[in-house]
mmCIF file with all atom_site columns, C-alpha atoms and ligand atoms in Angstrom:
data_model
loop_
_atom_site.group_PDB
_atom_site.id
_atom_site.type_symbol
_atom_site.label_atom_id
_atom_site.label_alt_id
_atom_site.label_comp_id
_atom_site.label_asym_id
_atom_site.label_entity_id
_atom_site.label_seq_id
_atom_site.pdbx_PDB_ins_code
_atom_site.Cartn_x
_atom_site.Cartn_y
_atom_site.Cartn_z
_atom_site.occupancy
_atom_site.B_iso_or_equiv
_atom_site.pdbx_formal_charge
_atom_site.auth_seq_id
_atom_site.auth_comp_id
_atom_site.auth_asym_id
_atom_site.auth_atom_id
_atom_site.pdbx_PDB_model_num
ATOM   1   C CA . MET A 1 1   ? 89.848 216.633 31.049 1.00 54.00 ? 452  MET A CA 1
ATOM   2   C CA . ARG A 1 2   ? 87.546 213.604 31.617 1.00 91.00 ? 453  ARG A CA 1
ATOM   3   C CA . HIS A 1 3   ? 83.605 213.962 31.419 1.00 96.00 ? 454  HIS A CA 1
ATOM   4   C CA . VAL A 1 4   ? 81.835 216.162 33.598 1.00 98.00 ? 455  VAL A CA 1
ATOM   5   C CA . ILE A 1 5   ? 78.088 215.587 34.446 1.00 98.00 ? 456  ILE A CA 1
ATOM   6   C CA . ALA A 1 6   ? 76.771 219.277 35.791 1.00 98.00 ? 457  ALA A CA 1
ATOM   7   C CA . ILE A 1 7   ? 73.857 219.100 37.894 1.00 98.00 ? 458  ILE A CA 1
ATOM   8   C CA . ASP A 1 8   ? 72.208 222.549 38.572 1.00 97.00 ? 459  ASP A CA 1
ATOM   9   C CA . GLY A 1 9   ? 69.377 223.854 40.269 1.00 96.00 ? 460  GLY A CA 1
ATOM   10  C CA . PRO A 1 10  ? 67.692 225.789 43.372 1.00 94.00 ? 461  PRO A CA 1
ATOM   11  C CA . ALA A 1 11  ? 67.702 224.806 47.005 1.00 91.00 ? 462  ALA A CA 1
ATOM   12  C CA . ALA A 1 12  ? 66.740 221.517 47.930 1.00 90.00 ? 463  ALA A CA 1
ATOM   13  C CA . SER A 1 13  ? 65.743 220.153 43.870 1.00 93.00 ? 464  SER A CA 1
ATOM   14  C CA . GLY A 1 14  ? 67.144 216.755 45.087 1.00 92.00 ? 465  GLY A CA 1
ATOM   15  C CA . LYS A 1 15  ? 70.565 217.165 43.353 1.00 94.00 ? 466  LYS A CA 1
ATOM   16  C CA . SER A 1 16  ? 72.556 215.725 46.474 1.00 94.00 ? 467  SER A CA 1
ATOM   17  C CA . THR A 1 17  ? 70.703 212.536 46.036 1.00 94.00 ? 468  THR A CA 1
ATOM   18  C CA . VAL A 1 18  ? 69.983 212.659 42.290 1.00 97.00 ? 469  VAL A CA 1
ATOM   19  C CA . SER A 1 19  ? 74.101 213.637 41.543 1.00 97.00 ? 470  SER A CA 1
ATOM   20  C CA . ARG A 1 20  ? 75.462 211.147 44.596 1.00 96.00 ? 471  ARG A CA 1
ATOM   21  C CA . GLN A 1 21  ? 73.220 208.449 43.465 1.00 96.00 ? 472  GLN A CA 1
ATOM   22  C CA . LEU A 1 22  ? 74.545 209.274 39.185 1.00 97.00 ? 473  LEU A CA 1
ATOM   23  C CA . ALA A 1 23  ? 77.928 208.869 40.038 1.00 96.00 ? 474  ALA A CA 1
ATOM   24  C CA . ARG A 1 24  ? 77.581 205.407 41.869 1.00 95.00 ? 475  ARG A CA 1
ATOM   25  C CA . ARG A 1 25  ? 75.705 204.177 38.565 1.00 96.00 ? 476  ARG A CA 1
ATOM   26  C CA . LEU A 1 26  ? 78.494 205.805 36.240 1.00 96.00 ? 477  LEU A CA 1
ATOM   27  C CA . GLY A 1 27  ? 81.354 205.259 38.277 1.00 95.00 ? 478  GLY A CA 1
ATOM   28  C CA . PHE A 1 28  ? 81.964 208.680 38.381 1.00 96.00 ? 479  PHE A CA 1
ATOM   29  C CA . VAL A 1 29  ? 83.891 210.767 41.209 1.00 96.00 ? 480  VAL A CA 1
ATOM   30  C CA . TYR A 1 30  ? 80.813 213.044 43.161 1.00 96.00 ? 481  TYR A CA 1
ATOM   31  C CA . VAL A 1 31  ? 81.487 216.382 44.022 1.00 97.00 ? 482  VAL A CA 1
ATOM   32  C CA . ASN A 1 32  ? 79.152 219.232 45.688 1.00 96.00 ? 483  ASN A CA 1
ATOM   33  C CA . SER A 1 33  ? 80.509 222.629 45.081 1.00 97.00 ? 484  SER A CA 1
ATOM   34  C CA . GLY A 1 34  ? 77.549 224.052 47.514 1.00 96.00 ? 485  GLY A CA 1
ATOM   35  C CA . THR A 1 35  ? 79.617 222.043 50.314 1.00 96.00 ? 486  THR A CA 1
ATOM   36  C CA . MET A 1 36  ? 82.723 224.384 49.202 1.00 97.00 ? 487  MET A CA 1
ATOM   37  C CA . TYR A 1 37  ? 80.512 227.697 49.597 1.00 98.00 ? 488  TYR A CA 1
ATOM   38  C CA . ARG A 1 38  ? 79.428 226.548 52.627 1.00 97.00 ? 489  ARG A CA 1
ATOM   39  C CA . ALA A 1 39  ? 82.699 225.762 54.010 1.00 98.00 ? 490  ALA A CA 1
ATOM   40  C CA . ILE A 1 40  ? 84.344 228.782 53.194 1.00 98.00 ? 491  ILE A CA 1
ATOM   41  C CA . THR A 1 41  ? 81.042 231.038 54.655 1.00 98.00 ? 492  THR A CA 1
ATOM   42  C CA . TRP A 1 42  ? 81.438 228.774 57.462 1.00 98.00 ? 493  TRP A CA 1
ATOM   43  C CA . GLU A 1 43  ? 84.881 230.236 58.030 1.00 98.00 ? 494  GLU A CA 1
ATOM   44  C CA . VAL A 1 44  ? 84.295 233.777 57.236 1.00 98.00 ? 495  VAL A CA 1
ATOM   45  C CA . LEU A 1 45  ? 81.793 233.649 60.013 1.00 98.00 ? 496  LEU A CA 1
ATOM   46  C CA . ARG A 1 46  ? 84.302 232.049 62.324 1.00 97.00 ? 497  ARG A CA 1
ATOM   47  C CA . GLN A 1 47  ? 86.740 234.961 62.063 1.00 98.00 ? 498  GLN A CA 1
ATOM   48  C CA . GLY A 1 48  ? 84.155 237.010 63.363 1.00 98.00 ? 499  GLY A CA 1
ATOM   49  C CA . ALA A 1 49  ? 83.815 238.552 59.289 1.00 98.00 ? 500  ALA A CA 1
ATOM   50  C CA . ASN A 1 50  ? 80.625 240.124 58.876 1.00 98.00 ? 501  ASN A CA 1
ATOM   51  C CA . ALA A 1 51  ? 79.143 238.302 55.466 1.00 98.00 ? 502  ALA A CA 1
ATOM   52  C CA . HIS A 1 52  ? 77.373 241.357 54.571 1.00 97.00 ? 503  HIS A CA 1
ATOM   53  C CA . ALA A 1 53  ? 80.445 243.155 53.388 1.00 98.00 ? 504  ALA A CA 1
ATOM   54  C CA . PRO A 1 54  ? 81.756 241.866 50.491 1.00 98.00 ? 505  PRO A CA 1
ATOM   55  C CA . GLU A 1 55  ? 85.667 243.439 51.390 1.00 98.00 ? 506  GLU A CA 1
ATOM   56  C CA . GLU A 1 56  ? 85.709 241.735 54.837 1.00 98.00 ? 507  GLU A CA 1
ATOM   57  C CA . VAL A 1 57  ? 84.366 238.234 53.171 1.00 98.00 ? 508  VAL A CA 1
ATOM   58  C CA . ALA A 1 58  ? 87.659 238.921 51.112 1.00 98.00 ? 509  ALA A CA 1
ATOM   59  C CA . ALA A 1 59  ? 89.745 239.336 53.012 1.00 98.00 ? 510  ALA A CA 1
ATOM   60  C CA . ALA A 1 60  ? 88.995 236.043 55.762 1.00 98.00 ? 511  ALA A CA 1
ATOM   61  C CA . LEU A 1 61  ? 89.247 234.274 52.440 1.00 98.00 ? 512  LEU A CA 1
ATOM   62  C CA . ALA A 1 62  ? 92.324 235.108 52.006 1.00 98.00 ? 513  ALA A CA 1
ATOM   63  C CA . ARG A 1 63  ? 93.754 235.167 55.225 1.00 98.00 ? 514  ARG A CA 1
ATOM   64  C CA . ALA A 1 64  ? 92.147 230.976 54.853 1.00 98.00 ? 515  ALA A CA 1
ATOM   65  C CA . ASP A 1 65  ? 94.040 227.864 53.824 1.00 97.00 ? 516  ASP A CA 1
ATOM   66  C CA . VAL A 1 66  ? 91.653 225.945 51.317 1.00 96.00 ? 517  VAL A CA 1
ATOM   67  C CA . THR A 1 67  ? 92.502 222.834 50.312 1.00 96.00 ? 518  THR A CA 1
ATOM   68  C CA . CYS A 1 68  ? 90.750 220.542 48.080 1.00 95.00 ? 519  CYS A CA 1
ATOM   69  C CA . GLY A 1 69  ? 90.980 216.739 46.968 1.00 95.00 ? 520  GLY A CA 1
ATOM   70  C CA . PHE A 1 70  ? 89.829 213.401 46.730 1.00 93.00 ? 521  PHE A CA 1
ATOM   71  C CA . ASP A 1 71  ? 90.110 210.680 49.637 1.00 89.00 ? 522  ASP A CA 1
ATOM   72  C CA . ALA A 1 72  ? 91.079 207.792 49.540 1.00 85.00 ? 523  ALA A CA 1
ATOM   73  C CA . ASP A 1 73  ? 87.069 206.191 48.768 1.00 84.00 ? 524  ASP A CA 1
ATOM   74  C CA . ASN A 1 74  ? 87.405 208.684 46.233 1.00 85.00 ? 525  ASN A CA 1
ATOM   75  C CA . GLU A 1 75  ? 85.057 211.355 48.169 1.00 84.00 ? 526  GLU A CA 1
ATOM   76  C CA . SER A 1 76  ? 85.839 214.911 47.600 1.00 90.00 ? 527  SER A CA 1
ATOM   77  C CA . PHE A 1 77  ? 87.135 216.848 50.803 1.00 93.00 ? 528  PHE A CA 1
ATOM   78  C CA . ILE A 1 78  ? 86.902 220.654 51.471 1.00 95.00 ? 529  ILE A CA 1
ATOM   79  C CA . HIS A 1 79  ? 90.070 221.239 54.414 1.00 96.00 ? 530  HIS A CA 1
ATOM   80  C CA . ILE A 1 80  ? 89.888 224.684 55.887 1.00 97.00 ? 531  ILE A CA 1
ATOM   81  C CA . ASN A 1 81  ? 93.212 225.133 57.720 1.00 96.00 ? 532  ASN A CA 1
ATOM   82  C CA . LYS A 1 82  ? 93.638 221.277 57.119 1.00 95.00 ? 533  LYS A CA 1
ATOM   83  C CA . LYS A 1 83  ? 90.727 220.492 58.938 1.00 94.00 ? 534  LYS A CA 1
ATOM   84  C CA . ALA A 1 84  ? 87.045 219.078 57.909 1.00 93.00 ? 535  ALA A CA 1
ATOM   85  C CA . PRO A 1 85  ? 84.278 221.546 58.714 1.00 93.00 ? 536  PRO A CA 1
ATOM   86  C CA . GLY A 1 86  ? 82.135 218.545 59.099 1.00 90.00 ? 537  GLY A CA 1
ATOM   87  C CA . ALA A 1 87  ? 78.322 218.472 60.029 1.00 90.00 ? 538  ALA A CA 1
ATOM   88  C CA . ALA A 1 88  ? 79.089 222.356 60.539 1.00 91.00 ? 539  ALA A CA 1
ATOM   89  C CA . LEU A 1 89  ? 78.379 223.206 56.943 1.00 94.00 ? 540  LEU A CA 1
ATOM   90  C CA . ARG A 1 90  ? 74.289 222.416 57.965 1.00 91.00 ? 541  ARG A CA 1
ATOM   91  C CA . ASP A 1 91  ? 74.121 225.463 60.044 1.00 91.00 ? 542  ASP A CA 1
ATOM   92  C CA . SER A 1 92  ? 71.587 227.870 60.311 1.00 91.00 ? 543  SER A CA 1
ATOM   93  C CA . GLN A 1 93  ? 74.810 230.251 60.436 1.00 95.00 ? 544  GLN A CA 1
ATOM   94  C CA . VAL A 1 94  ? 75.870 229.087 57.254 1.00 96.00 ? 545  VAL A CA 1
ATOM   95  C CA . ASN A 1 95  ? 72.421 228.652 55.142 1.00 93.00 ? 546  ASN A CA 1
ATOM   96  C CA . ASP A 1 96  ? 71.407 231.981 56.817 1.00 94.00 ? 547  ASP A CA 1
ATOM   97  C CA . HIS A 1 97  ? 74.922 233.757 55.228 1.00 97.00 ? 548  HIS A CA 1
ATOM   98  C CA . VAL A 1 98  ? 75.950 231.307 52.580 1.00 97.00 ? 549  VAL A CA 1
ATOM   99  C CA . SER A 1 99  ? 73.866 232.755 49.777 1.00 96.00 ? 550  SER A CA 1
ATOM   100 C CA . LEU A 1 100 ? 75.534 236.484 50.807 1.00 97.00 ? 551  LEU A CA 1
ATOM   101 C CA . VAL A 1 101 ? 79.400 234.630 51.088 1.00 98.00 ? 552  VAL A CA 1
ATOM   102 C CA . SER A 1 102 ? 79.043 233.191 47.172 1.00 97.00 ? 553  SER A CA 1
ATOM   103 C CA . ALA A 1 103 ? 78.051 236.004 46.200 1.00 97.00 ? 554  ALA A CA 1
ATOM   104 C CA . VAL A 1 104 ? 81.892 237.820 46.630 1.00 98.00 ? 555  VAL A CA 1
ATOM   105 C CA . PRO A 1 105 ? 83.540 237.521 43.363 1.00 97.00 ? 556  PRO A CA 1
ATOM   106 C CA . GLU A 1 106 ? 86.923 236.282 45.181 1.00 98.00 ? 557  GLU A CA 1
ATOM   107 C CA . VAL A 1 107 ? 85.049 233.666 46.803 1.00 98.00 ? 558  VAL A CA 1
ATOM   108 C CA . ARG A 1 108 ? 83.622 232.554 43.280 1.00 98.00 ? 559  ARG A CA 1
ATOM   109 C CA . ARG A 1 109 ? 86.838 232.780 41.512 1.00 98.00 ? 560  ARG A CA 1
ATOM   110 C CA . VAL A 1 110 ? 88.956 230.467 44.442 1.00 97.00 ? 561  VAL A CA 1
ATOM   111 C CA . VAL A 1 111 ? 86.255 227.713 44.623 1.00 98.00 ? 562  VAL A CA 1
ATOM   112 C CA . CYS A 1 112 ? 85.936 227.820 40.079 1.00 98.00 ? 563  CYS A CA 1
ATOM   113 C CA . ASP A 1 113 ? 89.718 227.285 40.417 1.00 97.00 ? 564  ASP A CA 1
ATOM   114 C CA . ARG A 1 114 ? 89.321 224.447 43.074 1.00 97.00 ? 565  ARG A CA 1
ATOM   115 C CA . LEU A 1 115 ? 86.460 222.732 41.002 1.00 97.00 ? 566  LEU A CA 1
ATOM   116 C CA . ARG A 1 116 ? 88.292 222.748 37.563 1.00 97.00 ? 567  ARG A CA 1
ATOM   117 C CA . LEU A 1 117 ? 90.916 221.402 39.655 1.00 96.00 ? 568  LEU A CA 1
ATOM   118 C CA . LEU A 1 118 ? 88.967 218.350 40.581 1.00 96.00 ? 569  LEU A CA 1
ATOM   119 C CA . ALA A 1 119 ? 87.596 217.142 37.641 1.00 96.00 ? 570  ALA A CA 1
ATOM   120 C CA . ARG A 1 120 ? 91.051 217.560 36.232 1.00 95.00 ? 571  ARG A CA 1
ATOM   121 C CA . ASP A 1 121 ? 91.975 214.171 35.365 1.00 91.00 ? 572  ASP A CA 1
ATOM   122 C CA . ARG A 1 122 ? 88.581 212.522 37.220 1.00 95.00 ? 573  ARG A CA 1
ATOM   123 C CA . ASP A 1 123 ? 84.717 211.953 35.506 1.00 96.00 ? 574  ASP A CA 1
ATOM   124 C CA . VAL A 1 124 ? 82.794 213.504 37.568 1.00 97.00 ? 575  VAL A CA 1
ATOM   125 C CA . VAL A 1 125 ? 79.312 214.510 38.538 1.00 97.00 ? 576  VAL A CA 1
ATOM   126 C CA . MET A 1 126 ? 79.172 217.835 40.180 1.00 98.00 ? 577  MET A CA 1
ATOM   127 C CA . GLU A 1 127 ? 76.698 219.915 41.400 1.00 97.00 ? 578  GLU A CA 1
ATOM   128 C CA . GLY A 1 128 ? 75.859 222.983 41.895 1.00 97.00 ? 579  GLY A CA 1
ATOM   129 C CA . ARG A 1 129 ? 74.296 226.409 40.593 1.00 96.00 ? 580  ARG A CA 1
ATOM   130 C CA . ASP A 1 130 ? 76.499 227.960 37.430 1.00 97.00 ? 581  ASP A CA 1
ATOM   131 C CA . ILE A 1 131 ? 78.586 224.542 36.831 1.00 98.00 ? 582  ILE A CA 1
ATOM   132 C CA . GLY A 1 132 ? 77.133 224.136 32.972 1.00 97.00 ? 583  GLY A CA 1
ATOM   133 C CA . SER A 1 133 ? 76.756 227.892 32.408 1.00 96.00 ? 584  SER A CA 1
ATOM   134 C CA . ILE A 1 134 ? 80.330 229.145 34.255 1.00 96.00 ? 585  ILE A CA 1
ATOM   135 C CA . VAL A 1 135 ? 82.778 226.281 35.782 1.00 97.00 ? 586  VAL A CA 1
ATOM   136 C CA . PHE A 1 136 ? 82.295 223.772 32.753 1.00 97.00 ? 587  PHE A CA 1
ATOM   137 C CA . PRO A 1 137 ? 80.513 225.682 30.066 1.00 97.00 ? 588  PRO A CA 1
ATOM   138 C CA . GLY A 1 138 ? 82.235 223.148 27.444 1.00 96.00 ? 589  GLY A CA 1
ATOM   139 C CA . THR A 1 139 ? 80.807 220.292 29.132 1.00 97.00 ? 590  THR A CA 1
ATOM   140 C CA . PRO A 1 140 ? 77.646 219.032 26.757 1.00 96.00 ? 591  PRO A CA 1
ATOM   141 C CA . PHE A 1 141 ? 76.221 216.755 29.485 1.00 98.00 ? 592  PHE A CA 1
ATOM   142 C CA . LYS A 1 142 ? 74.286 219.660 31.465 1.00 98.00 ? 593  LYS A CA 1
ATOM   143 C CA . PHE A 1 143 ? 71.250 219.268 33.443 1.00 98.00 ? 594  PHE A CA 1
ATOM   144 C CA . TYR A 1 144 ? 69.237 221.340 35.695 1.00 97.00 ? 595  TYR A CA 1
ATOM   145 C CA . LEU A 1 145 ? 66.531 219.544 38.018 1.00 97.00 ? 596  LEU A CA 1
ATOM   146 C CA . ASP A 1 146 ? 63.991 221.742 39.107 1.00 95.00 ? 597  ASP A CA 1
ATOM   147 C CA . ALA A 1 147 ? 60.616 220.651 41.841 1.00 94.00 ? 598  ALA A CA 1
ATOM   148 C CA . SER A 1 148 ? 57.716 223.593 43.060 1.00 93.00 ? 599  SER A CA 1
ATOM   149 C CA . PRO A 1 149 ? 58.384 225.575 46.153 1.00 90.00 ? 600  PRO A CA 1
ATOM   150 C CA . GLU A 1 150 ? 56.351 224.036 48.197 1.00 90.00 ? 601  GLU A CA 1
ATOM   151 C CA . ILE A 1 151 ? 57.849 220.260 47.733 1.00 92.00 ? 602  ILE A CA 1
ATOM   152 C CA . ARG A 1 152 ? 61.060 222.117 48.076 1.00 91.00 ? 603  ARG A CA 1
ATOM   153 C CA . ARG A 1 153 ? 60.188 223.692 51.143 1.00 90.00 ? 604  ARG A CA 1
ATOM   154 C CA . ARG A 1 154 ? 58.996 220.374 52.381 1.00 90.00 ? 605  ARG A CA 1
ATOM   155 C CA . ARG A 1 155 ? 61.753 218.457 51.680 1.00 88.00 ? 606  ARG A CA 1
ATOM   156 C CA . ARG A 1 156 ? 63.925 220.304 53.236 1.00 86.00 ? 607  ARG A CA 1
ATOM   157 C CA . ALA A 1 157 ? 61.737 220.324 56.361 1.00 87.00 ? 608  ALA A CA 1
ATOM   158 C CA . ALA A 1 158 ? 61.963 216.923 56.506 1.00 88.00 ? 609  ALA A CA 1
ATOM   159 C CA . GLU A 1 159 ? 65.246 216.647 56.648 1.00 83.00 ? 610  GLU A CA 1
ATOM   160 C CA . GLY A 1 160 ? 65.256 218.837 59.897 1.00 80.00 ? 611  GLY A CA 1
ATOM   161 C CA . GLN A 1 161 ? 66.761 221.632 58.514 1.00 76.00 ? 612  GLN A CA 1
ATOM   162 C CA . SER A 1 162 ? 66.230 225.323 59.522 1.00 75.00 ? 613  SER A CA 1
ATOM   163 C CA . ASP A 1 163 ? 66.838 226.558 55.472 1.00 77.00 ? 614  ASP A CA 1
ATOM   164 C CA . ALA A 1 164 ? 64.912 230.153 54.491 1.00 85.00 ? 615  ALA A CA 1
ATOM   165 C CA . ILE A 1 165 ? 64.942 228.427 50.914 1.00 87.00 ? 616  ILE A CA 1
ATOM   166 C CA . ASP A 1 166 ? 63.211 231.245 49.074 1.00 88.00 ? 617  ASP A CA 1
ATOM   167 C CA . ALA A 1 167 ? 65.656 233.839 50.032 1.00 90.00 ? 618  ALA A CA 1
ATOM   168 C CA . ARG A 1 168 ? 68.415 231.689 49.144 1.00 89.00 ? 619  ARG A CA 1
ATOM   169 C CA . ASP A 1 169 ? 67.108 230.757 45.879 1.00 91.00 ? 620  ASP A CA 1
ATOM   170 C CA . LYS A 1 170 ? 65.827 234.711 45.452 1.00 93.00 ? 621  LYS A CA 1
ATOM   171 C CA . MET A 1 171 ? 69.856 235.820 46.259 1.00 93.00 ? 622  MET A CA 1
ATOM   172 C CA . ASP A 1 172 ? 71.435 233.072 44.456 1.00 93.00 ? 623  ASP A CA 1
ATOM   173 C CA . ALA A 1 173 ? 69.307 233.911 41.172 1.00 94.00 ? 624  ALA A CA 1
ATOM   174 C CA . THR A 1 174 ? 69.852 237.669 41.203 1.00 94.00 ? 625  THR A CA 1
ATOM   175 C CA . ARG A 1 175 ? 73.088 237.993 41.837 1.00 95.00 ? 626  ARG A CA 1
ATOM   176 C CA . LYS A 1 176 ? 75.733 239.471 39.756 1.00 92.00 ? 627  LYS A CA 1
ATOM   177 C CA . ALA A 1 177 ? 78.373 236.686 40.036 1.00 93.00 ? 628  ALA A CA 1
ATOM   178 C CA . ALA A 1 178 ? 77.497 234.019 37.951 1.00 91.00 ? 629  ALA A CA 1
ATOM   179 C CA . PRO A 1 179 ? 73.913 233.879 39.251 1.00 93.00 ? 630  PRO A CA 1
ATOM   180 C CA . LEU A 1 180 ? 72.045 230.490 39.476 1.00 93.00 ? 631  LEU A CA 1
ATOM   181 C CA . LYS A 1 181 ? 70.463 230.102 35.923 1.00 90.00 ? 632  LYS A CA 1
ATOM   182 C CA . ILE A 1 182 ? 69.402 227.576 33.225 1.00 95.00 ? 633  ILE A CA 1
ATOM   183 C CA . ALA A 1 183 ? 72.330 227.150 30.916 1.00 94.00 ? 634  ALA A CA 1
ATOM   184 C CA . GLY A 1 184 ? 70.942 227.560 27.559 1.00 93.00 ? 635  GLY A CA 1
ATOM   185 C CA . ASP A 1 185 ? 71.898 223.363 26.893 1.00 95.00 ? 636  ASP A CA 1
ATOM   186 C CA . ALA A 1 186 ? 70.837 222.366 29.481 1.00 97.00 ? 637  ALA A CA 1
ATOM   187 C CA . ARG A 1 187 ? 68.362 219.710 30.402 1.00 97.00 ? 638  ARG A CA 1
ATOM   188 C CA . VAL A 1 188 ? 65.585 221.144 32.472 1.00 97.00 ? 639  VAL A CA 1
ATOM   189 C CA . VAL A 1 189 ? 64.070 217.705 34.816 1.00 96.00 ? 640  VAL A CA 1
ATOM   190 C CA . ASP A 1 190 ? 61.262 218.529 37.303 1.00 95.00 ? 641  ASP A CA 1
ATOM   191 C CA . THR A 1 191 ? 61.667 215.731 39.997 1.00 94.00 ? 642  THR A CA 1
ATOM   192 C CA . SER A 1 192 ? 58.362 217.486 41.985 1.00 93.00 ? 643  SER A CA 1
ATOM   193 C CA . HIS A 1 193 ? 56.703 214.126 41.416 1.00 92.00 ? 644  HIS A CA 1
ATOM   194 C CA . LEU A 1 194 ? 59.329 211.452 40.195 1.00 94.00 ? 645  LEU A CA 1
ATOM   195 C CA . THR A 1 195 ? 61.172 208.725 43.081 1.00 93.00 ? 646  THR A CA 1
ATOM   196 C CA . LEU A 1 196 ? 65.195 208.958 42.906 1.00 93.00 ? 647  LEU A CA 1
ATOM   197 C CA . GLU A 1 197 ? 65.570 206.244 40.965 1.00 95.00 ? 648  GLU A CA 1
ATOM   198 C CA . GLY A 1 198 ? 63.207 208.398 38.299 1.00 96.00 ? 649  GLY A CA 1
ATOM   199 C CA . VAL A 1 199 ? 65.177 211.220 38.359 1.00 96.00 ? 650  VAL A CA 1
ATOM   200 C CA . VAL A 1 200 ? 68.437 208.879 37.817 1.00 97.00 ? 651  VAL A CA 1
ATOM   201 C CA . ASP A 1 201 ? 67.342 206.771 35.612 1.00 96.00 ? 652  ASP A CA 1
ATOM   202 C CA . ALA A 1 202 ? 65.611 210.017 33.182 1.00 96.00 ? 653  ALA A CA 1
ATOM   203 C CA . ILE A 1 203 ? 69.295 211.239 33.299 1.00 97.00 ? 654  ILE A CA 1
ATOM   204 C CA . LEU A 1 204 ? 71.093 208.060 32.401 1.00 97.00 ? 655  LEU A CA 1
ATOM   205 C CA . GLY A 1 205 ? 68.715 207.616 29.850 1.00 96.00 ? 656  GLY A CA 1
ATOM   206 C CA . ILE A 1 206 ? 69.463 210.665 28.386 1.00 96.00 ? 657  ILE A CA 1
ATOM   207 C CA . LEU A 1 207 ? 73.229 210.671 28.611 1.00 97.00 ? 658  LEU A CA 1
ATOM   208 C CA . ARG A 1 208 ? 72.918 206.934 26.974 1.00 95.00 ? 659  ARG A CA 1
ATOM   209 C CA . PRO A 1 209 ? 72.848 207.667 23.865 1.00 95.00 ? 660  PRO A CA 1
ATOM   210 C CA . LEU A 1 210 ? 75.685 210.425 23.762 1.00 94.00 ? 661  LEU A CA 1
ATOM   211 C CA . GLY A 1 211 ? 78.299 208.227 24.665 1.00 92.00 ? 662  GLY A CA 1
ATOM   212 C CA . ILE A 1 212 ? 77.699 207.787 28.655 1.00 92.00 ? 663  ILE A CA 1
ATOM   213 C CA . PRO A 1 213 ? 76.785 204.205 29.396 1.00 84.00 ? 664  PRO A CA 1
ATOM   214 C CA . SER A 1 214 ? 75.958 203.145 33.576 1.00 83.00 ? 665  SER A CA 1
ATOM   215 C CA . GLN A 1 215 ? 77.293 200.436 34.827 1.00 75.00 ? 666  GLN A CA 1
HETATM 216 O O1 . DC  B 2 .   ? 73.533 223.232 47.056 1.00 85.99 ? 1374 DC  B O1 1
HETATM 217 P P1 . DC  B 2 .   ? 73.718 223.819 48.519 1.00 85.99 ? 1374 DC  B P1 1
HETATM 218 O O2 . DC  B 2 .   ? 72.452 224.840 48.850 1.00 85.99 ? 1374 DC  B O2 1
HETATM 219 O O3 . DC  B 2 .   ? 74.538 223.785 49.244 1.00 85.99 ? 1374 DC  B O3 1
HETATM 220 O O4 . DC  B 2 .   ? 74.660 224.838 48.261 1.00 85.99 ? 1374 DC  B O4 1
HETATM 221 C C1 . DC  B 2 .   ? 74.528 226.288 49.679 1.00 85.99 ? 1374 DC  B C1 1
HETATM 222 C C2 . DC  B 2 .   ? 74.931 227.817 48.760 1.00 85.99 ? 1374 DC  B C2 1
HETATM 223 O O5 . DC  B 2 .   ? 75.885 227.928 47.870 1.00 85.99 ? 1374 DC  B O5 1
HETATM 224 C C3 . DC  B 2 .   ? 74.193 228.226 47.773 1.00 85.99 ? 1374 DC  B C3 1
HETATM 225 O O6 . DC  B 2 .   ? 72.395 228.631 48.482 1.00 85.99 ? 1374 DC  B O6 1
HETATM 226 C C4 . DC  B 2 .   ? 74.301 229.413 47.044 1.00 85.99 ? 1374 DC  B C4 1
HETATM 227 C C5 . DC  B 2 .   ? 76.180 228.457 46.691 1.00 85.99 ? 1374 DC  B C5 1
HETATM 228 N N1 . DC  B 2 .   ? 76.641 227.811 46.012 1.00 85.99 ? 1374 DC  B N1 1
HETATM 229 C C6 . DC  B 2 .   ? 77.062 228.753 44.883 1.00 85.99 ? 1374 DC  B C6 1
HETATM 230 O O7 . DC  B 2 .   ? 77.041 229.832 44.290 1.00 85.99 ? 1374 DC  B O7 1
HETATM 231 N N2 . DC  B 2 .   ? 77.146 228.276 43.529 1.00 85.99 ? 1374 DC  B N2 1
HETATM 232 C C7 . DC  B 2 .   ? 77.206 226.612 42.999 1.00 85.99 ? 1374 DC  B C7 1
HETATM 233 N N3 . DC  B 2 .   ? 77.774 226.041 42.595 1.00 85.99 ? 1374 DC  B N3 1
HETATM 234 C C8 . DC  B 2 .   ? 77.036 226.226 44.628 1.00 85.99 ? 1374 DC  B C8 1
HETATM 235 C C9 . DC  B 2 .   ? 76.313 226.819 45.396 1.00 85.99 ? 1374 DC  B C9 1
#
């Protein structure tokens, strides 16, 4: 396994923009684990399964062919039954059900295995909720991005998305399997009043003395 930079945190804490930019500055690949949970949620709903019934979710997952990898531009992808779910991943239906689906242990197992495979022979910046605590507990490079609830709500609204982030965060933090939490050895970065560049520079400043130079 190569280097894994884990970027965890609640919804709209700035993880995606920061992680993507960080990966570019480091010459690492970027992996968004939330996309995988969203893709599986989309498939569970497409099959008409009841997202409130864990056994129905697990059965729908077992019927789906889930493939992950990197395309020619080193962008990670997830295909369900050989198709990319695309923009549907941000549908309000997916937003409303993804916390339920991602709380199902079978779903977490499949995604966790895929994430570990993706990092097997590449240096990655991976964002999510449990990357530092469960998926790669051994990585010394763990960050937890946070921002005030008000600022996070405003960020989502500015993206034009209908997303009940408070409800999602509550469910993600209180579920039994791999809840959202700050890994004991993670560095917490409050992004509330920082620009994107400010957050990325702060993280790069921590990584440099740890032997991870930016390009
Ligand atoms: O990062 P995001 O908002 O796109 O993630 C969508 C949902 O996926 C999030 O509400 C909870 C789940 N998720 C998770 O349980 N574990 C992860 N590592 C990433 C996302």
